[in-house]
mmCIF file of C-alpha atoms in Angstrom:
data_model
loop_
_atom_site.group_PDB
_atom_site.id
_atom_site.type_symbol
_atom_site.label_atom_id
_atom_site.label_comp_id
_atom_site.label_asym_id
_atom_site.label_seq_id
_atom_site.Cartn_x
_atom_site.Cartn_y
_atom_site.Cartn_z
ATOM 1 C CA THR A 1 7.137 -16.906 -22.703
ATOM 2 C CA CYS A 2 3.730 -18.000 -23.970
ATOM 3 C CA GLU A 3 0.522 -17.066 -22.150
ATOM 4 C CA PHE A 4 -2.855 -18.787 -22.403
ATOM 5 C CA LEU A 5 -6.320 -18.378 -20.900
ATOM 6 C CA VAL A 6 -8.053 -21.496 -19.581
ATOM 7 C CA PRO A 7 -11.851 -21.195 -19.080
ATOM 8 C CA ALA A 8 -13.175 -22.134 -15.650
ATOM 9 C CA GLY A 9 -14.852 -25.556 -15.759
ATOM 10 C CA ASP A 10 -13.218 -26.485 -19.077
ATOM 11 C CA PRO A 11 -9.628 -27.543 -18.374
ATOM 12 C CA ASP A 12 -9.313 -29.119 -21.820
ATOM 13 C CA GLY A 13 -10.061 -25.869 -23.621
ATOM 14 C CA PHE A 14 -7.585 -23.011 -23.698
ATOM 15 C CA PHE A 15 -6.898 -19.930 -25.776
ATOM 16 C CA PHE A 16 -3.596 -18.431 -26.851
ATOM 17 C CA LEU A 17 -3.148 -14.940 -25.417
ATOM 18 C CA GLU A 18 0.342 -13.696 -26.266
ATOM 19 C CA MET A 19 4.000 -14.564 -26.611
ATOM 20 C CA ASN A 20 6.926 -12.459 -25.392
ATOM 21 C CA ALA A 21 10.451 -13.005 -26.675
ATOM 22 C CA ARG A 22 11.896 -11.716 -23.384
ATOM 23 C CA LEU A 23 11.927 -12.487 -19.692
ATOM 24 C CA GLN A 24 8.650 -11.922 -17.919
ATOM 25 C CA VAL A 25 8.037 -10.501 -14.457
ATOM 26 C CA GLU A 26 7.543 -14.058 -13.153
ATOM 27 C CA HIS A 27 10.972 -15.346 -14.185
ATOM 28 C CA PRO A 28 12.244 -15.641 -10.550
ATOM 29 C CA VAL A 29 9.779 -18.516 -10.048
ATOM 30 C CA THR A 30 11.487 -20.517 -12.792
ATOM 31 C CA GLU A 31 14.937 -19.582 -11.477
ATOM 32 C CA LEU A 32 14.163 -20.746 -7.933
ATOM 33 C CA VAL A 33 12.531 -24.014 -9.002
ATOM 34 C CA TYR A 34 15.231 -24.965 -11.525
ATOM 35 C CA GLY A 35 18.288 -23.342 -9.936
ATOM 36 C CA LEU A 36 19.015 -21.227 -13.000
ATOM 37 C CA ASP A 37 19.991 -17.626 -13.617
ATOM 38 C CA LEU A 38 18.015 -16.873 -16.776
ATOM 39 C CA VAL A 39 19.611 -13.449 -17.227
ATOM 40 C CA GLU A 40 23.042 -15.054 -17.205
ATOM 41 C CA ALA A 41 21.814 -17.612 -19.737
ATOM 42 C CA GLN A 42 20.558 -14.857 -22.041
ATOM 43 C CA LEU A 43 23.845 -12.968 -21.862
ATOM 44 C CA ARG A 44 25.898 -16.090 -22.547
ATOM 45 C CA VAL A 45 23.757 -16.982 -25.557
ATOM 46 C CA ALA A 46 24.023 -13.411 -26.846
ATOM 47 C CA ALA A 47 27.797 -13.677 -26.515
ATOM 48 C CA GLY A 48 27.806 -16.824 -28.683
ATOM 49 C CA GLU A 49 28.345 -19.346 -25.892
ATOM 50 C CA PRO A 50 26.400 -22.606 -25.825
ATOM 51 C CA LEU A 51 24.034 -23.383 -22.995
ATOM 52 C CA TRP A 52 25.647 -25.452 -20.243
ATOM 53 C CA PHE A 53 22.695 -27.824 -20.015
ATOM 54 C CA GLY A 54 20.792 -29.901 -22.520
ATOM 55 C CA PRO A 55 17.230 -31.187 -22.939
ATOM 56 C CA GLY A 56 16.113 -33.273 -19.985
ATOM 57 C CA GLU A 57 19.044 -32.278 -17.772
ATOM 58 C CA LEU A 58 17.067 -29.872 -15.566
ATOM 59 C CA ALA A 59 14.854 -31.113 -12.759
ATOM 60 C CA ALA A 60 12.260 -29.122 -10.836
ATOM 61 C CA ASP A 61 12.986 -28.737 -7.126
ATOM 62 C CA GLY A 62 10.007 -27.790 -4.957
ATOM 63 C CA HIS A 63 7.591 -24.933 -5.530
ATOM 64 C CA ALA A 64 7.880 -21.164 -5.818
ATOM 65 C CA VAL A 65 5.256 -18.409 -5.665
ATOM 66 C CA GLU A 66 5.709 -14.720 -6.484
ATOM 67 C CA ALA A 67 3.766 -11.710 -5.234
ATOM 68 C CA ARG A 68 3.901 -8.356 -6.986
ATOM 69 C CA VAL A 69 3.957 -5.507 -4.482
ATOM 70 C CA CYS A 70 2.463 -2.462 -6.181
ATOM 71 C CA ALA A 71 1.730 1.133 -5.214
ATOM 72 C CA GLU A 72 -2.013 0.449 -5.228
ATOM 73 C CA ASP A 73 -4.720 0.710 -2.592
ATOM 74 C CA GLY A 74 -6.475 -2.658 -2.425
ATOM 75 C CA GLU A 75 -9.183 -1.211 -0.174
ATOM 76 C CA ARG A 76 -10.146 1.448 -2.727
ATOM 77 C CA GLY A 77 -10.480 -0.452 -5.979
ATOM 78 C CA PHE A 78 -6.714 -0.767 -6.522
ATOM 79 C CA LEU A 79 -6.324 2.922 -7.275
ATOM 80 C CA PRO A 80 -2.644 3.664 -7.901
ATOM 81 C CA GLY A 81 -0.940 5.980 -5.453
ATOM 82 C CA GLY A 82 2.319 7.837 -5.220
ATOM 83 C CA GLY A 83 4.482 9.627 -2.725
ATOM 84 C CA ARG A 84 7.859 9.404 -1.060
ATOM 85 C CA ILE A 85 8.933 6.142 0.548
ATOM 86 C CA VAL A 86 9.879 7.176 4.089
ATOM 87 C CA ALA A 87 10.617 3.698 5.465
ATOM 88 C CA TYR A 88 11.582 0.557 3.567
ATOM 89 C CA ARG A 89 12.771 -2.825 4.827
ATOM 90 C CA GLU A 90 12.841 -6.120 2.924
ATOM 91 C CA PRO A 91 12.144 -9.556 4.417
ATOM 92 C CA SER A 92 14.771 -12.274 4.515
ATOM 93 C CA GLY A 93 15.119 -15.906 5.498
ATOM 94 C CA PRO A 94 15.317 -19.371 3.953
ATOM 95 C CA GLY A 95 13.630 -19.569 0.559
ATOM 96 C CA ILE A 96 12.895 -15.809 0.365
ATOM 97 C CA ARG A 97 13.951 -13.652 -2.554
ATOM 98 C CA VAL A 98 13.114 -9.986 -3.161
ATOM 99 C CA ASP A 99 13.650 -8.207 -6.491
ATOM 100 C CA SER A 100 13.072 -4.497 -6.061
ATOM 101 C CA GLY A 101 13.836 -1.145 -7.597
ATOM 102 C CA VAL A 102 13.057 1.231 -4.745
ATOM 103 C CA GLY A 103 14.419 2.240 -1.372
ATOM 104 C CA PRO A 104 14.032 4.801 1.405
ATOM 105 C CA GLY A 105 13.678 8.338 0.083
ATOM 106 C CA ASP A 106 12.576 7.300 -3.409
ATOM 107 C CA GLU A 107 9.604 9.099 -4.924
ATOM 108 C CA VAL A 108 6.893 6.904 -6.448
ATOM 109 C CA THR A 109 5.468 8.895 -9.362
ATOM 110 C CA PRO A 110 2.471 8.261 -11.636
ATOM 111 C CA HIS A 111 4.727 8.235 -14.711
ATOM 112 C CA TYR A 112 5.585 4.537 -14.568
ATOM 113 C CA ASP A 113 4.098 1.157 -13.751
ATOM 114 C CA SER A 114 3.018 0.765 -10.112
ATOM 115 C CA LEU A 115 5.232 -2.292 -9.461
ATOM 116 C CA LEU A 116 7.668 -1.613 -6.589
ATOM 117 C CA ALA A 117 9.006 -5.055 -5.696
ATOM 118 C CA LYS A 118 8.571 -8.766 -6.238
ATOM 119 C CA VAL A 119 8.586 -11.007 -3.176
ATOM 120 C CA VAL A 120 9.210 -14.648 -4.064
ATOM 121 C CA ALA A 121 9.140 -17.678 -1.770
ATOM 122 C CA HIS A 122 10.489 -21.183 -2.476
ATOM 123 C CA GLY A 123 9.720 -24.314 -0.469
ATOM 124 C CA PRO A 124 9.642 -28.095 -0.767
ATOM 125 C CA THR A 125 5.843 -28.045 -1.187
ATOM 126 C CA ARG A 126 3.282 -25.555 -2.455
ATOM 127 C CA ALA A 127 1.901 -25.109 1.074
ATOM 128 C CA ALA A 128 5.370 -24.392 2.450
ATOM 129 C CA ALA A 129 6.047 -21.833 -0.279
ATOM 130 C CA LEU A 130 2.724 -20.078 0.404
ATOM 131 C CA ASP A 131 3.407 -19.987 4.150
ATOM 132 C CA ARG A 132 6.856 -18.524 3.594
ATOM 133 C CA LEU A 133 5.472 -15.932 1.201
ATOM 134 C CA ASP A 134 2.842 -14.844 3.728
ATOM 135 C CA ARG A 135 5.467 -14.444 6.462
ATOM 136 C CA ALA A 136 7.700 -12.480 4.108
ATOM 137 C CA LEU A 137 4.882 -10.081 3.176
ATOM 138 C CA ALA A 138 4.149 -9.574 6.878
ATOM 139 C CA GLN A 139 7.805 -8.573 7.376
ATOM 140 C CA LEU A 140 7.929 -6.244 4.367
ATOM 141 C CA VAL A 141 7.952 -2.566 5.405
ATOM 142 C CA ILE A 142 6.906 0.154 2.949
ATOM 143 C CA LEU A 143 5.670 3.382 4.531
ATOM 144 C CA GLY A 144 4.656 6.282 2.314
ATOM 145 C CA PRO A 145 2.632 5.389 -0.772
ATOM 146 C CA PRO A 146 -0.255 2.931 -0.447
ATOM 147 C CA VAL A 147 0.690 -0.663 -1.258
ATOM 148 C CA ASN A 148 -1.319 -3.813 -1.947
ATOM 149 C CA THR A 149 0.400 -5.960 0.701
ATOM 150 C CA PRO A 150 -2.745 -6.404 2.864
ATOM 151 C CA PHE A 151 -4.696 -7.626 -0.178
ATOM 152 C CA LEU A 152 -1.928 -10.069 -1.113
ATOM 153 C CA ARG A 153 -1.938 -11.566 2.387
ATOM 154 C CA ARG A 154 -5.730 -11.841 2.290
ATOM 155 C CA LEU A 155 -5.450 -13.590 -1.085
ATOM 156 C CA LEU A 156 -2.927 -16.079 0.283
ATOM 157 C CA ALA A 157 -5.385 -17.039 3.025
ATOM 158 C CA GLU A 158 -8.127 -17.995 0.547
ATOM 159 C CA PRO A 159 -8.827 -21.765 0.304
ATOM 160 C CA ASP A 160 -9.018 -21.599 -3.506
ATOM 161 C CA VAL A 161 -5.565 -20.043 -3.669
ATOM 162 C CA ARG A 162 -4.142 -22.624 -1.286
ATOM 163 C CA ALA A 163 -5.668 -25.381 -3.434
ATOM 164 C CA GLY A 164 -4.527 -23.860 -6.734
ATOM 165 C CA ALA A 165 -8.119 -23.495 -7.983
ATOM 166 C CA LEU A 166 -7.506 -20.187 -9.722
ATOM 167 C CA ASP A 167 -9.282 -18.220 -12.429
ATOM 168 C CA THR A 168 -9.456 -14.615 -13.584
ATOM 169 C CA GLY A 169 -12.607 -13.895 -11.578
ATOM 170 C CA LEU A 170 -11.126 -14.801 -8.202
ATOM 171 C CA ALA A 171 -10.225 -11.271 -7.093
ATOM 172 C CA GLU A 172 -13.703 -9.978 -7.919
ATOM 173 C CA ARG A 173 -15.322 -12.747 -5.859
ATOM 174 C CA LEU A 174 -13.348 -11.999 -2.728
ATOM 175 C CA PRO A 175 -15.412 -10.294 -0.037
ATOM 176 C CA ALA A 176 -14.412 -6.786 0.924
ATOM 177 C CA ALA A 177 -11.868 -6.517 3.692
ATOM 178 C CA ALA A 178 -13.616 -6.438 7.044
ATOM 179 C CA PRO A 179 -12.870 -3.370 9.148
ATOM 180 C CA ASP A 180 -10.652 -4.007 12.160
ATOM 181 C CA PRO A 181 -11.336 -1.302 14.761
ATOM 182 C CA GLY A 182 -9.025 -3.013 17.216
ATOM 183 C CA SER A 183 -6.032 -2.755 14.902
ATOM 184 C CA ASP A 184 -6.880 0.848 14.020
ATOM 185 C CA GLU A 185 -7.105 1.782 17.708
ATOM 186 C CA THR A 186 -3.772 0.119 18.440
ATOM 187 C CA ALA A 187 -2.196 1.953 15.509
ATOM 188 C CA VAL A 188 -3.477 5.266 16.882
ATOM 189 C CA ALA A 189 -1.942 4.432 20.257
ATOM 190 C CA ALA A 190 1.400 3.512 18.646
ATOM 191 C CA ALA A 191 1.505 6.767 16.667
ATOM 192 C CA ALA A 192 0.641 8.876 19.708
ATOM 193 C CA LEU A 193 3.243 7.124 21.865
ATOM 194 C CA ALA A 194 5.879 7.719 19.193
ATOM 195 C CA ARG A 195 5.045 11.421 19.117
ATOM 196 C CA SER A 196 5.185 11.618 22.912
ATOM 197 C CA LEU A 197 8.847 10.570 22.666
ATOM 198 C CA GLN A 198 9.644 13.074 19.940
ATOM 199 C CA VAL A 199 8.402 16.156 21.809
ATOM 200 C CA GLY A 200 10.841 15.602 24.675
ATOM 201 C CA GLY A 201 14.397 16.776 24.952
ATOM 202 C CA GLY A 202 13.626 20.268 26.229
ATOM 203 C CA GLU A 203 12.094 21.523 22.986
ATOM 204 C CA ASP A 204 9.110 23.830 23.119
ATOM 205 C CA PRO A 205 6.149 21.583 22.169
ATOM 206 C CA TRP A 206 3.926 24.558 21.440
ATOM 207 C CA GLU A 207 6.150 25.442 18.517
ATOM 208 C CA ARG A 208 6.081 21.935 17.092
ATOM 209 C CA LEU A 209 2.720 20.416 17.869
ATOM 210 C CA VAL A 210 -0.278 22.647 17.521
ATOM 211 C CA GLY A 211 -3.027 20.878 19.406
ATOM 212 C CA TRP A 212 -0.973 18.922 21.915
ATOM 213 C CA ARG A 213 -1.416 20.124 25.502
ATOM 214 C CA ILE A 214 1.537 19.707 27.823
ATOM 215 C CA ASP A 215 1.350 21.281 31.279
ATOM 216 C CA GLY A 216 4.291 20.118 33.303
ATOM 217 C CA ARG A 217 3.584 16.441 33.949
ATOM 218 C CA ALA A 218 0.039 16.683 32.626
ATOM 219 C CA PRO A 219 -0.984 14.193 29.923
ATOM 220 C CA LEU A 220 -0.591 14.850 26.214
ATOM 221 C CA ARG A 221 -3.821 15.240 24.280
ATOM 222 C CA ARG A 222 -4.084 15.153 20.518
ATOM 223 C CA ARG A 223 -6.783 14.696 17.925
ATOM 224 C CA LEU A 224 -5.471 12.485 15.148
ATOM 225 C CA ALA A 225 -7.113 11.918 11.758
ATOM 226 C CA ARG A 226 -6.466 8.943 9.488
ATOM 227 C CA ASP A 227 -4.537 9.811 6.348
ATOM 228 C CA GLY A 228 -6.888 12.353 4.807
ATOM 229 C CA ARG A 229 -9.682 9.872 3.996
ATOM 230 C CA GLY A 230 -12.421 11.693 5.848
ATOM 231 C CA ALA A 231 -12.149 9.573 8.996
ATOM 232 C CA GLN A 232 -13.335 11.275 12.168
ATOM 233 C CA PRO A 233 -10.444 12.507 14.315
ATOM 234 C CA VAL A 234 -9.920 10.778 17.637
ATOM 235 C CA GLU A 235 -8.581 12.216 20.866
ATOM 236 C CA VAL A 236 -5.604 10.403 22.350
ATOM 237 C CA LEU A 237 -4.397 10.718 25.929
ATOM 238 C CA VAL A 238 -0.773 9.818 26.610
ATOM 239 C CA GLY A 239 0.118 9.819 30.297
ATOM 240 C CA ASP A 240 2.909 8.599 32.533
ATOM 241 C CA GLY A 241 2.917 4.904 31.660
ATOM 242 C CA TYR A 242 -0.465 4.684 29.950
ATOM 243 C CA VAL A 243 -2.371 5.593 26.783
ATOM 244 C CA GLN A 244 -6.086 6.071 26.126
ATOM 245 C CA VAL A 245 -7.700 6.237 22.674
ATOM 246 C CA GLY A 246 -11.046 8.028 22.531
ATOM 247 C CA ASP A 247 -13.487 6.721 25.141
ATOM 248 C CA GLY A 248 -11.659 3.403 25.405
ATOM 249 C CA PRO A 249 -9.940 2.085 28.524
ATOM 250 C CA ARG A 250 -6.604 3.362 29.742
ATOM 251 C CA ARG A 251 -3.952 0.772 28.947
ATOM 252 C CA ALA A 252 -0.528 0.416 30.514
ATOM 253 C CA ALA A 253 1.980 1.465 27.872
ATOM 254 C CA ALA A 254 5.701 1.706 27.254
ATOM 255 C CA VAL A 255 7.510 2.700 24.082
ATOM 256 C CA GLU A 256 11.045 2.588 22.643
ATOM 257 C CA LEU A 257 12.134 4.078 19.311
ATOM 258 C CA ASP A 258 15.234 2.838 17.479
ATOM 259 C CA GLY A 259 15.527 4.199 13.958
ATOM 260 C CA ASP A 260 12.433 3.060 12.065
ATOM 261 C CA ARG A 261 11.613 0.393 14.663
ATOM 262 C CA LEU A 262 9.036 1.325 17.285
ATOM 263 C CA ALA A 263 8.681 -1.139 20.177
ATOM 264 C CA VAL A 264 5.278 -0.640 21.814
ATOM 265 C CA THR A 265 4.129 -2.516 24.925
ATOM 266 C CA LEU A 266 0.365 -2.327 25.517
ATOM 267 C CA GLY A 267 -1.229 -4.216 28.376
ATOM 268 C CA GLY A 268 1.891 -6.352 28.769
ATOM 269 C CA GLU A 269 2.145 -7.336 25.068
ATOM 270 C CA ARG A 270 5.222 -6.058 23.232
ATOM 271 C CA ARG A 271 5.186 -5.656 19.453
ATOM 272 C CA VAL A 272 7.642 -3.970 17.113
ATOM 273 C CA TRP A 273 6.148 -1.557 14.589
ATOM 274 C CA ALA A 274 7.670 0.225 11.620
ATOM 275 C CA HIS A 275 7.656 3.990 12.137
ATOM 276 C CA ALA A 276 8.514 7.134 10.195
ATOM 277 C CA ARG A 277 7.906 10.828 10.600
ATOM 278 C CA ASP A 278 6.819 12.289 7.243
ATOM 279 C CA GLY A 279 6.417 16.067 7.487
ATOM 280 C CA ALA A 280 3.255 16.611 9.542
ATOM 281 C CA VAL A 281 2.327 12.938 9.267
ATOM 282 C CA THR A 282 3.191 10.089 11.627
ATOM 283 C CA ARG A 283 3.317 6.743 9.820
ATOM 284 C CA VAL A 284 3.265 3.339 11.492
ATOM 285 C CA GLY A 285 2.976 -0.171 10.115
ATOM 286 C CA ILE A 286 2.895 -3.806 11.214
ATOM 287 C CA ASP A 287 2.165 -7.216 9.630
ATOM 288 C CA GLY A 288 2.099 -5.701 6.142
ATOM 289 C CA ARG A 289 -0.462 -2.989 7.035
ATOM 290 C CA ALA A 290 0.260 0.720 7.298
ATOM 291 C CA TRP A 291 -1.443 3.750 8.840
ATOM 292 C CA ALA A 292 -0.815 7.469 8.476
ATOM 293 C CA PHE A 293 -2.001 10.040 11.003
ATOM 294 C CA HIS A 294 -2.147 13.792 10.497
ATOM 295 C CA GLU A 295 -1.461 16.068 13.415
ATOM 296 C CA GLU A 296 -3.552 18.880 12.023
ATOM 297 C CA VAL A 297 -6.979 17.822 10.829
ATOM 298 C CA VAL A 298 -7.538 19.396 7.410
ATOM 299 C CA ALA A 299 -10.390 18.232 5.178
ATOM 300 C CA LEU A 300 -9.189 19.356 1.768
ATOM 301 C CA GLY A 301 -11.997 20.759 -0.321
ATOM 302 C CA ARG A 302 -14.834 19.378 1.775
ATOM 303 C CA ASP A 303 -16.177 22.853 2.565
ATOM 304 C CA LEU A 304 -15.571 24.242 -0.893
ATOM 305 C CA HIS A 305 -19.261 24.785 -1.485
ATOM 306 C CA ALA A 306 -21.768 24.943 1.324
ATOM 307 C CA GLY A 307 -24.693 22.664 0.617
ATOM 308 C CA GLY A 308 -22.952 20.956 -2.284
ATOM 309 C CA ALA A 309 -20.370 18.272 -2.996
ATOM 310 C CA ALA A 310 -16.674 18.998 -3.479
ATOM 311 C CA LEU A 311 -14.984 16.290 -5.548
ATOM 312 C CA GLU A 312 -11.354 15.465 -4.854
ATOM 313 C CA ALA A 313 -8.737 13.529 -6.792
ATOM 314 C CA PRO A 314 -8.858 9.931 -5.492
ATOM 315 C CA MET A 315 -5.280 9.395 -6.657
ATOM 316 C CA PRO A 316 -2.281 11.456 -7.809
ATOM 317 C CA GLY A 317 -1.951 11.783 -11.561
ATOM 318 C CA SER A 318 -2.620 13.905 -14.625
ATOM 319 C CA VAL A 319 -5.838 15.507 -15.832
ATOM 320 C CA LEU A 320 -6.602 13.930 -19.218
ATOM 321 C CA ALA A 321 -9.863 15.741 -19.888
ATOM 322 C CA VAL A 322 -12.294 18.213 -18.357
ATOM 323 C CA ARG A 323 -15.834 17.639 -19.642
ATOM 324 C CA VAL A 324 -17.594 20.587 -17.955
ATOM 325 C CA ALA A 325 -17.261 24.303 -17.255
ATOM 326 C CA ASP A 326 -18.395 26.497 -14.372
ATOM 327 C CA GLY A 327 -22.133 27.078 -14.585
ATOM 328 C CA ASP A 328 -22.918 23.865 -16.476
ATOM 329 C CA SER A 329 -25.897 21.828 -15.338
ATOM 330 C CA VAL A 330 -25.089 18.157 -14.765
ATOM 331 C CA ARG A 331 -26.983 14.989 -13.901
ATOM 332 C CA ALA A 332 -25.939 12.316 -11.441
ATOM 333 C CA GLY A 333 -23.317 10.107 -13.096
ATOM 334 C CA ASP A 334 -22.166 12.679 -15.671
ATOM 335 C CA VAL A 335 -18.411 12.564 -16.230
ATOM 336 C CA LEU A 336 -16.790 15.764 -15.015
ATOM 337 C CA VAL A 337 -13.037 15.081 -15.104
ATOM 338 C CA VAL A 338 -10.894 12.204 -16.391
ATOM 339 C CA LEU A 339 -7.636 11.402 -14.577
ATOM 340 C CA GLU A 340 -4.726 9.176 -15.621
ATOM 341 C CA SER A 341 -2.133 7.549 -13.385
ATOM 342 C CA MET A 342 0.126 4.509 -13.778
ATOM 343 C CA LYS A 343 -1.615 3.196 -16.912
ATOM 344 C CA MET A 344 -5.067 3.631 -15.348
ATOM 345 C CA GLU A 345 -7.812 6.055 -16.357
ATOM 346 C CA LEU A 346 -10.450 7.127 -13.853
ATOM 347 C CA GLU A 347 -13.630 9.096 -14.468
ATOM 348 C CA VAL A 348 -14.742 11.531 -11.745
ATOM 349 C CA VAL A 349 -18.534 11.739 -11.978
ATOM 350 C CA ALA A 350 -21.205 13.977 -10.497
ATOM 351 C CA PRO A 351 -22.661 12.404 -7.329
ATOM 352 C CA ALA A 352 -25.990 14.187 -7.870
ATOM 353 C CA ALA A 353 -27.696 16.625 -10.216
ATOM 354 C CA GLY A 354 -26.647 20.245 -9.817
ATOM 355 C CA THR A 355 -24.578 23.117 -11.146
ATOM 356 C CA VAL A 356 -20.812 23.055 -11.607
ATOM 357 C CA GLU A 357 -18.924 25.608 -9.528
ATOM 358 C CA GLY A 358 -15.322 26.019 -8.530
ATOM 359 C CA LEU A 359 -13.679 24.102 -11.380
ATOM 360 C CA ALA A 360 -10.051 24.056 -10.251
ATOM 361 C CA VAL A 361 -8.199 22.040 -12.926
ATOM 362 C CA ALA A 362 -7.511 21.985 -16.660
ATOM 363 C CA PRO A 363 -6.252 19.290 -19.060
ATOM 364 C CA GLY A 364 -2.575 18.562 -18.476
ATOM 365 C CA ASP A 365 -2.574 19.642 -14.840
ATOM 366 C CA ARG A 366 -0.786 17.472 -12.285
ATOM 367 C CA VAL A 367 -2.892 16.724 -9.190
ATOM 368 C CA SER A 368 -2.171 15.063 -5.862
ATOM 369 C CA GLY A 369 -4.429 12.648 -4.013
ATOM 370 C CA GLY A 370 -7.145 14.553 -2.153
ATOM 371 C CA GLN A 371 -6.707 17.734 -4.205
ATOM 372 C CA PRO A 372 -10.013 19.572 -4.927
ATOM 373 C CA LEU A 373 -11.098 19.244 -8.574
ATOM 374 C CA VAL A 374 -14.595 20.650 -8.958
ATOM 375 C CA GLY A 375 -17.701 21.417 -6.935
ATOM 376 C CA VAL A 376 -21.326 20.574 -7.674
ATOM 377 C CA ARG A 377 -24.190 22.293 -5.823
#
């Protein structure tokens, strides 16, 4: 496999990048377009057998496009993330192929590349292949670690991608994902409705859900916080046949739970979500997006130093270097700690001038996402 770089605006000029004497990650595209099994071909050649086709005997059939699904957060600069996969379901259908190496219960660690699966779509035209790929990514369910599926779907909707006008600066030119309060509110409702089912069955809810209030047939109230990212908690009211999120309207609601499938009907519209209970976290997902809601609101490290800033690990990984010690004076932008995860290095810098206090890590330490690292006041 030979790789080249072609400068934007100069299609006649190109530069050699590298050559690999092995199959590349993109080999399913070739296999789908030409109807070949390249791994089989390699093994047969290695065994001394001749190839069963000659020059000019292969013909391309349609188009294929591959998306790499990685344990990365596209909304936070593609920071790699880890954790246990608590729900996993692959798409299927005509022209869809998935090559994966993970499944439910697997732990995604920072020790390896962030690639989890490859979703490949084949169609008679490029537009058909792109449409099939988008539908497949919407059907893909991965709950647990962050994944880049929402970014991939946003990329597929870009006119330049649809037209094949691609260059290495495309991702940087894309506007940031617009917030979708409506989807977030619906996700909160789905999570709360799922929990309202799980506290039934005669169990004592006070033992299981600190913060829920259940008085006979009285509604359930709960303050949910979004996945430890500092989002403000919201109060949810789940009543007999309705749900209310924050100060929003009460909406007629019904819910059914079957394994990892959560059927939620809100205001007469029924949609099927992915769902998983992950310790103290309720996870839901739909259309390639995922949300995680904590039952107990805990802001890790945010009160570590009154009047100062407590810096947390933005991703799980290893501490490569610690550049400061308690009592050191630092300026805004000074590097305090260097982390490494999934082939990526990240510098944690001082947000403002101050004095280092509460240094909590040393080189070689393993840290989880959100874990306090150091304070500056």
